[in-house]
């Protein structure tokens, strides 16, 4: 890993009044340009996944500036084991719902496995569907150096691209769900991947499950914003899967998840209370009835 140079580290402490994305007053939809200028201002920002219009509208009203229609919909919304089986048709339908449910957030649509690996032309055809049929403002795809030609053609064609390096879950069958970038050689590869996606024209890059020190170095090295998930506190932005952070997913959570609510318990308790009322004959009451 190249030497960390604290002297060159820009101060990235967002002050009050330096909150154009979260807490900003704009009623128009946030653009890719708003995102890139946030790094220049040293403003950190939150991203959440969303898979449906209702949930997306809650986050939009809460001021979440960027939403990712992640292919994590595969395991978090559609009942698959992994993200691998998710189709472009499914991503198009879910992305369209999230766009309809929001008015302010920038919506990023995840390109699913198999929709861009054949090459730049397939990537453009797939991304065009998400832009034209769903109305997303940007797309995301996995891979660093290996995806740079795809990123170049999309950007040339006017489609903003968020890249995604480190752990790339669509490659689970070859790489597993392991921390990436550990050790000198792997760290150098991650830095090459980060520079490759920036050079190809990506407006931002997700860093998934990489050591915090390496993510900090990538963040200092790039001029585009880094979006961390399991990448420590020093990335320009953070992303979490919404069902994880609200405690709905169930099962064992990755170490990087912070649970901000226990929706699984809230919803389960409510369902049981309703069932008890129906079985016990205490719902509906007269106030719920028409005469
Ligand atoms: N519910 C959910 N949350 C996610 O964050 C997520 C998905 N699904 N699906 C797509 C990818 C897959 N992701 C994953 C999947 C597994 C681990 C995991 O098992 N992590 C271990 C670390 C393993 C190691 O130390 O090498 C952990 O405990 O964090 C992490 C991210 C992140 N994404
Ligand atoms: C975890 C994020 C970055 C993602 O790609 C997804 O939710 O699909
Ligand atoms: Mg994804």
XYZ file of C-alpha atoms and ligand atoms in Angstrom:
333
model
C 0.000 0.000 0.000
C 1.347 3.447 -0.777
C 2.220 5.610 2.217
C -0.681 7.383 3.896
C 0.057 11.105 3.693
C -1.918 12.942 6.331
C -0.456 16.266 5.209
C -2.203 15.893 1.842
C -5.499 14.840 3.386
C -8.115 17.523 2.752
C -10.269 18.305 5.755
C -13.609 16.672 5.080
C -15.584 17.736 8.124
C -19.035 18.817 6.978
C -20.051 21.936 8.868
C -23.589 23.193 9.397
C -24.555 25.095 6.312
C -22.535 22.663 4.225
C -25.483 20.369 3.702
C -26.816 20.765 0.208
C -27.640 17.079 -0.298
C -28.990 15.941 3.077
C -30.871 18.775 4.741
C -30.708 20.941 1.639
C -33.660 22.972 0.497
C -33.776 22.020 -3.175
C -37.118 20.613 -4.230
C -35.896 19.595 -7.665
C -34.390 16.166 -8.198
C -30.752 15.845 -7.152
C -28.357 15.419 -10.063
C -25.095 13.604 -10.591
C -23.428 17.027 -10.667
C -24.775 17.814 -7.165
C -23.098 14.594 -6.005
C -19.704 15.295 -7.535
C -19.553 18.874 -6.221
C -20.339 17.561 -2.710
C -16.826 16.070 -2.542
C -15.328 19.479 -3.355
C -17.350 20.972 -0.492
C -16.356 18.132 1.866
C -19.970 17.110 2.367
C -20.619 13.487 3.312
C -23.858 11.894 2.157
C -25.984 8.833 2.866
C -27.322 6.372 0.309
C -29.891 3.647 1.003
C -31.231 0.895 -1.179
C -34.943 0.866 -2.066
C -36.961 -1.696 -3.999
C -40.515 -0.340 -3.964
C -42.364 2.962 -4.254
C -43.725 3.111 -0.692
C -40.409 2.565 1.068
C -38.692 4.910 -1.361
C -41.232 7.657 -0.602
C -40.469 7.356 3.142
C -36.738 7.773 2.514
C -37.370 10.595 0.019
C -39.423 12.471 2.628
C -36.615 11.817 5.147
C -34.164 13.597 2.866
C -32.075 10.630 1.717
C -30.446 12.218 -1.353
C -29.455 9.100 -3.296
C -31.261 5.774 -3.523
C -29.898 2.634 -5.095
C -32.297 0.128 -6.571
C -29.802 -2.591 -5.706
C -29.769 -6.055 -7.139
C -29.713 -6.962 -3.419
C -33.452 -6.944 -4.191
C -32.659 -10.536 -5.201
C -32.148 -11.718 -1.614
C -33.880 -8.817 0.217
C -37.090 -8.452 -1.790
C -37.585 -11.299 -4.260
C -36.626 -14.325 -2.158
C -33.593 -15.525 -4.117
C -30.522 -16.854 -2.303
C -28.128 -14.322 -3.899
C -28.150 -11.422 -6.396
C -27.059 -13.721 -9.228
C -30.518 -14.772 -10.568
C -31.938 -11.213 -10.734
C -33.023 -10.249 -14.260
C -33.004 -6.933 -16.108
C -36.801 -7.143 -16.389
C -37.028 -7.358 -12.585
C -34.591 -4.461 -12.075
C -36.520 -2.358 -14.594
C -39.832 -2.944 -12.807
C -38.414 -2.249 -9.326
C -36.492 0.829 -10.528
C -39.602 2.291 -12.151
C -41.497 1.876 -8.867
C -38.757 3.646 -6.884
C -38.657 6.515 -9.401
C -42.466 6.865 -9.122
C -42.256 6.936 -5.320
C -39.697 9.757 -5.177
C -39.374 13.356 -6.286
C -36.057 14.538 -4.850
C -33.584 11.650 -4.618
C -31.208 10.697 -7.386
C -32.167 7.134 -8.326
C -29.378 4.750 -9.319
C -30.380 1.454 -10.967
C -28.137 -1.586 -10.454
C -27.358 -3.531 -13.638
C -27.896 -7.214 -12.744
C -25.535 -10.102 -13.441
C -25.517 -11.038 -17.122
C -26.808 -7.685 -18.382
C -23.396 -6.101 -19.124
C -20.696 -8.798 -18.983
C -20.949 -9.542 -22.735
C -19.480 -6.148 -23.493
C -20.083 -2.422 -23.910
C -22.911 -2.795 -26.439
C -24.883 -5.119 -24.172
C -24.206 -2.765 -21.259
C -25.551 0.186 -23.252
C -28.651 -1.747 -24.311
C -29.339 -2.747 -20.678
C -28.617 0.671 -19.180
C -30.822 2.312 -21.811
C -33.769 0.230 -20.601
C -33.261 1.412 -17.013
C -33.014 5.027 -18.199
C -35.909 4.989 -20.695
C -38.364 2.523 -19.134
C -37.673 3.129 -15.423
C -36.422 6.727 -15.505
C -33.296 6.261 -13.377
C -30.751 9.093 -13.319
C -27.733 6.795 -13.278
C -26.795 3.123 -13.361
C -24.342 1.037 -11.341
C -22.277 -1.928 -12.455
C -19.677 -4.127 -10.782
C -15.994 -4.411 -11.677
C -12.949 -2.161 -11.932
C -10.444 -2.661 -14.747
C -12.578 -5.504 -16.084
C -15.567 -3.179 -16.668
C -13.813 -0.033 -17.889
C -14.937 -0.396 -21.544
C -18.562 -0.737 -20.468
C -18.285 2.378 -18.286
C -16.665 4.355 -21.119
C -19.429 3.637 -23.627
C -22.250 4.376 -21.166
C -20.653 7.681 -20.151
C -20.003 8.611 -23.810
C -23.680 7.862 -24.445
C -24.836 10.213 -21.708
C -25.590 7.719 -18.946
C -23.908 8.481 -15.610
C -22.240 5.420 -14.097
C -21.564 4.534 -10.485
C -18.870 1.855 -10.359
C -18.555 -0.853 -7.674
C -15.263 -2.482 -6.634
C -13.924 -4.544 -3.733
C -16.420 -7.287 -2.913
C -18.596 -7.637 -5.995
C -21.469 -9.957 -4.977
C -22.383 -10.921 -8.552
C -19.055 -12.838 -8.533
C -19.936 -14.767 -5.353
C -19.450 -18.083 -7.161
C -15.794 -17.238 -7.883
C -14.793 -14.891 -5.018
C -17.189 -15.693 -2.166
C -18.217 -12.954 0.298
C -14.709 -12.167 1.541
C -12.920 -8.958 2.487
C -11.077 -7.602 -0.572
C -7.832 -5.638 -0.787
C -6.055 -7.303 2.152
C -2.309 -7.528 1.578
C -0.040 -5.413 -0.585
C -0.855 -7.028 -3.932
C -4.631 -6.956 -3.434
C -4.432 -3.348 -2.220
C -2.544 -2.333 -5.373
C -5.162 -4.097 -7.503
C -7.953 -2.212 -5.708
C -6.164 1.101 -6.322
C -5.774 0.205 -10.015
C -9.477 -0.678 -10.181
C -10.419 2.630 -8.541
C -8.304 4.656 -10.979
C -9.607 2.631 -13.940
C -13.251 3.427 -13.195
C -12.456 7.094 -12.567
C -10.516 7.290 -15.865
C -13.400 5.576 -17.664
C -15.684 8.387 -16.487
C -17.603 6.959 -13.505
C -19.070 9.751 -11.330
C -18.715 7.751 -8.096
C -17.512 4.345 -6.932
C -18.822 1.931 -4.312
C -16.111 0.320 -2.152
C -17.509 -2.846 -0.618
C -15.877 -4.753 2.265
C -12.330 -3.369 2.055
C -10.018 -2.409 4.959
C -10.797 1.074 6.310
C -7.220 2.309 5.787
C -7.267 1.279 2.128
C -10.701 2.859 1.564
C -9.348 6.092 3.090
C -6.391 5.996 0.714
C -8.631 5.390 -2.318
C -10.863 8.260 -1.167
C -7.871 10.631 -0.952
C -6.499 9.473 -4.298
C -9.680 9.835 -6.369
C -11.433 13.059 -7.293
C -14.771 11.228 -7.639
C -16.675 10.357 -4.449
C -16.291 6.941 -2.827
C -19.369 5.251 -1.345
C -18.437 2.818 1.388
C -20.193 -0.318 2.635
C -17.995 -2.115 5.136
C -15.191 0.261 4.135
C -14.745 2.303 7.301
C -15.584 5.921 8.172
C -13.404 7.834 5.716
C -15.267 7.358 2.437
C -17.168 10.329 0.997
C -20.531 8.572 1.338
C -22.018 5.462 2.940
C -24.560 2.955 1.657
C -26.540 0.285 3.504
C -29.189 -2.182 2.417
C -32.414 -0.737 3.842
C -33.813 -4.032 5.155
C -30.542 -4.560 7.080
C -30.402 -1.134 8.742
C -34.084 -1.281 9.718
C -33.857 -4.833 11.075
C -36.177 -6.469 8.571
C -33.774 -8.832 6.778
C -33.476 -11.397 9.588
C -30.624 -13.858 10.046
C -26.963 -13.051 10.621
C -25.930 -9.570 9.562
C -22.541 -8.575 8.135
C -20.308 -6.804 10.702
C -20.694 -3.437 8.954
C -24.473 -3.235 9.487
C -25.779 -0.856 12.153
C -29.390 -1.635 13.010
C -31.430 1.544 13.494
C -34.790 -0.148 14.125
C -36.318 -3.587 14.628
C -38.979 -3.630 11.921
C -39.090 -7.419 11.954
C -40.332 -7.304 15.554
C -42.641 -4.313 14.948
C -44.285 -6.000 11.958
C -44.416 -9.438 13.575
C -46.009 -8.067 16.758
C -48.573 -6.123 14.715
C -49.452 -9.172 12.611
C -49.916 -11.265 15.785
C -52.072 -8.583 17.436
C -54.294 -8.432 14.343
C -54.552 -12.228 14.207
C -55.486 -12.395 17.915
C -58.187 -9.742 17.362
C -59.698 -11.629 14.426
C -59.584 -15.035 16.119
C -60.880 -13.551 19.391
C -63.606 -11.537 17.698
C -62.358 -8.132 18.951
C -61.760 -6.771 15.448
C -63.662 -5.282 13.734
C -65.601 -3.143 16.205
C -68.611 -1.001 15.435
C -66.283 1.947 14.641
C -64.821 -0.100 11.777
C -68.208 -1.080 10.380
C -70.668 0.577 8.018
C -74.443 0.541 8.580
N -28.983 -8.159 3.037
C -27.918 -7.860 2.295
N -27.033 -6.944 2.754
C -25.941 -6.612 2.018
O -25.158 -5.757 2.476
C -25.764 -7.229 0.754
C -26.726 -8.157 0.312
N -27.778 -8.453 1.114
N -26.624 -8.782 -0.903
C -25.654 -8.270 -1.834
C -24.410 -7.905 -1.155
C -23.685 -9.068 -0.541
N -23.040 -8.446 0.581
C -22.358 -9.124 1.590
C -22.604 -10.447 1.831
C -21.958 -11.109 2.851
C -21.032 -10.448 3.630
C -20.317 -11.176 4.726
O -20.584 -12.322 4.993
N -19.392 -10.495 5.399
C -18.670 -10.967 6.585
C -17.176 -10.781 6.396
C -16.499 -11.937 5.785
C -14.988 -11.766 5.912
O -14.538 -11.367 7.002
O -14.270 -12.027 4.911
C -19.040 -10.078 7.768
O -19.202 -10.606 8.872
O -19.155 -8.853 7.562
C -20.777 -9.111 3.375
C -21.448 -8.465 2.354
C -23.378 -7.054 0.657
N -24.644 -6.983 -0.045
C -24.761 -3.141 -1.464
C -25.003 -2.220 -2.618
C -23.807 -1.397 -2.951
C -25.497 -2.978 -3.820
O -24.863 -3.139 -4.824
C -26.845 -3.558 -3.730
O -27.581 -3.260 -2.769
O -27.197 -4.306 -4.641
Mg -25.711 -4.598 -6.142
